[in-house]
């Protein structure tokens, strides 16, 4: 490998196509990496990509691991440990989420300002790894400077962005109306099934985090309709170019 990236990106929902823009690639299928779990979700292919996005050396995860697939929290976050060992300093993530903020619309992009762990477990439970302290500070789980920069980039490009708190549940069910309502009262603006474990471990490793959610459905009273994975995917695909534009520029400046 000729590159030594300090920037990693998890190509979650809404960012999959960014993989096609990476040049000078070296791809390593997860199944060839010792101890790496293998992605089971349709549409996620499962490999690490090393290469260049624009002029920047990056490492990308194509396909991520979810707790609902049956992996342990340690397995879900194992790739972050690998990133740390490879010298990654900044992590960019994307996901799809249901909006609980009544001001949100389907297709909105939400810069994640903070998170709530509503999964049944914390990935740092158990023996502490020497990458960080036993009790991890989480007062700035998402880097404030990166958030400011994203807002500037969005304004420069005329892309509408929302900001808010992302809450992760274990899934795989979408929420009942009562659950959306409860999460809203807890302070969540959007609800999804990923990201939070990875960001916890990244914080433990001293890796700066930045994330964007695509709002693919609404968990807002009066606006709740049936949700399907296909519709979530369709809503995310529609806004993918805008998400990619922000991320591409963020990574360029990282
Ligand atoms: N809830 C949980 N996860 C999701 C949702 C949702 O409404 N939309 C997309 N991912």
Tab-separated table of C-alpha atoms and ligand atoms in Angstrom, residues 96-98 174-175 180 191-193 216-217 232, ligand 1:
chain	number	residue	atom	x	y	z
A	96	UNK	CA	-30.543	6.703	6.992
A	97	UNK	CA	-32.883	7.771	9.741
A	98	UNK	CA	-36.499	8.454	10.560
A	174	UNK	CA	-38.909	0.492	12.676
A	175	UNK	CA	-40.583	2.383	15.499
A	180	UNK	CA	-41.126	7.730	17.917
A	191	UNK	CA	-33.810	7.616	14.786
A	192	UNK	CA	-31.748	4.915	13.112
A	193	UNK	CA	-29.999	1.597	13.697
A	216	UNK	CA	-35.930	8.842	4.754
A	217	UNK	CA	-39.238	8.751	6.647
A	232	UNK	CA	-35.825	4.131	2.837
B	1	LIG	N1	-36.256	4.113	12.320
B	1	LIG	C1	-35.127	3.412	12.481
B	1	LIG	N2	-34.230	3.281	11.526
B	1	LIG	C2	-34.452	3.881	10.356
B	1	LIG	C3	-35.617	4.622	10.136
B	1	LIG	C4	-36.571	4.733	11.164
B	1	LIG	O1	-37.636	5.375	11.021
B	1	LIG	N3	-35.535	5.095	8.875
B	1	LIG	C5	-34.375	4.659	8.360
B	1	LIG	N4	-33.713	3.924	9.253
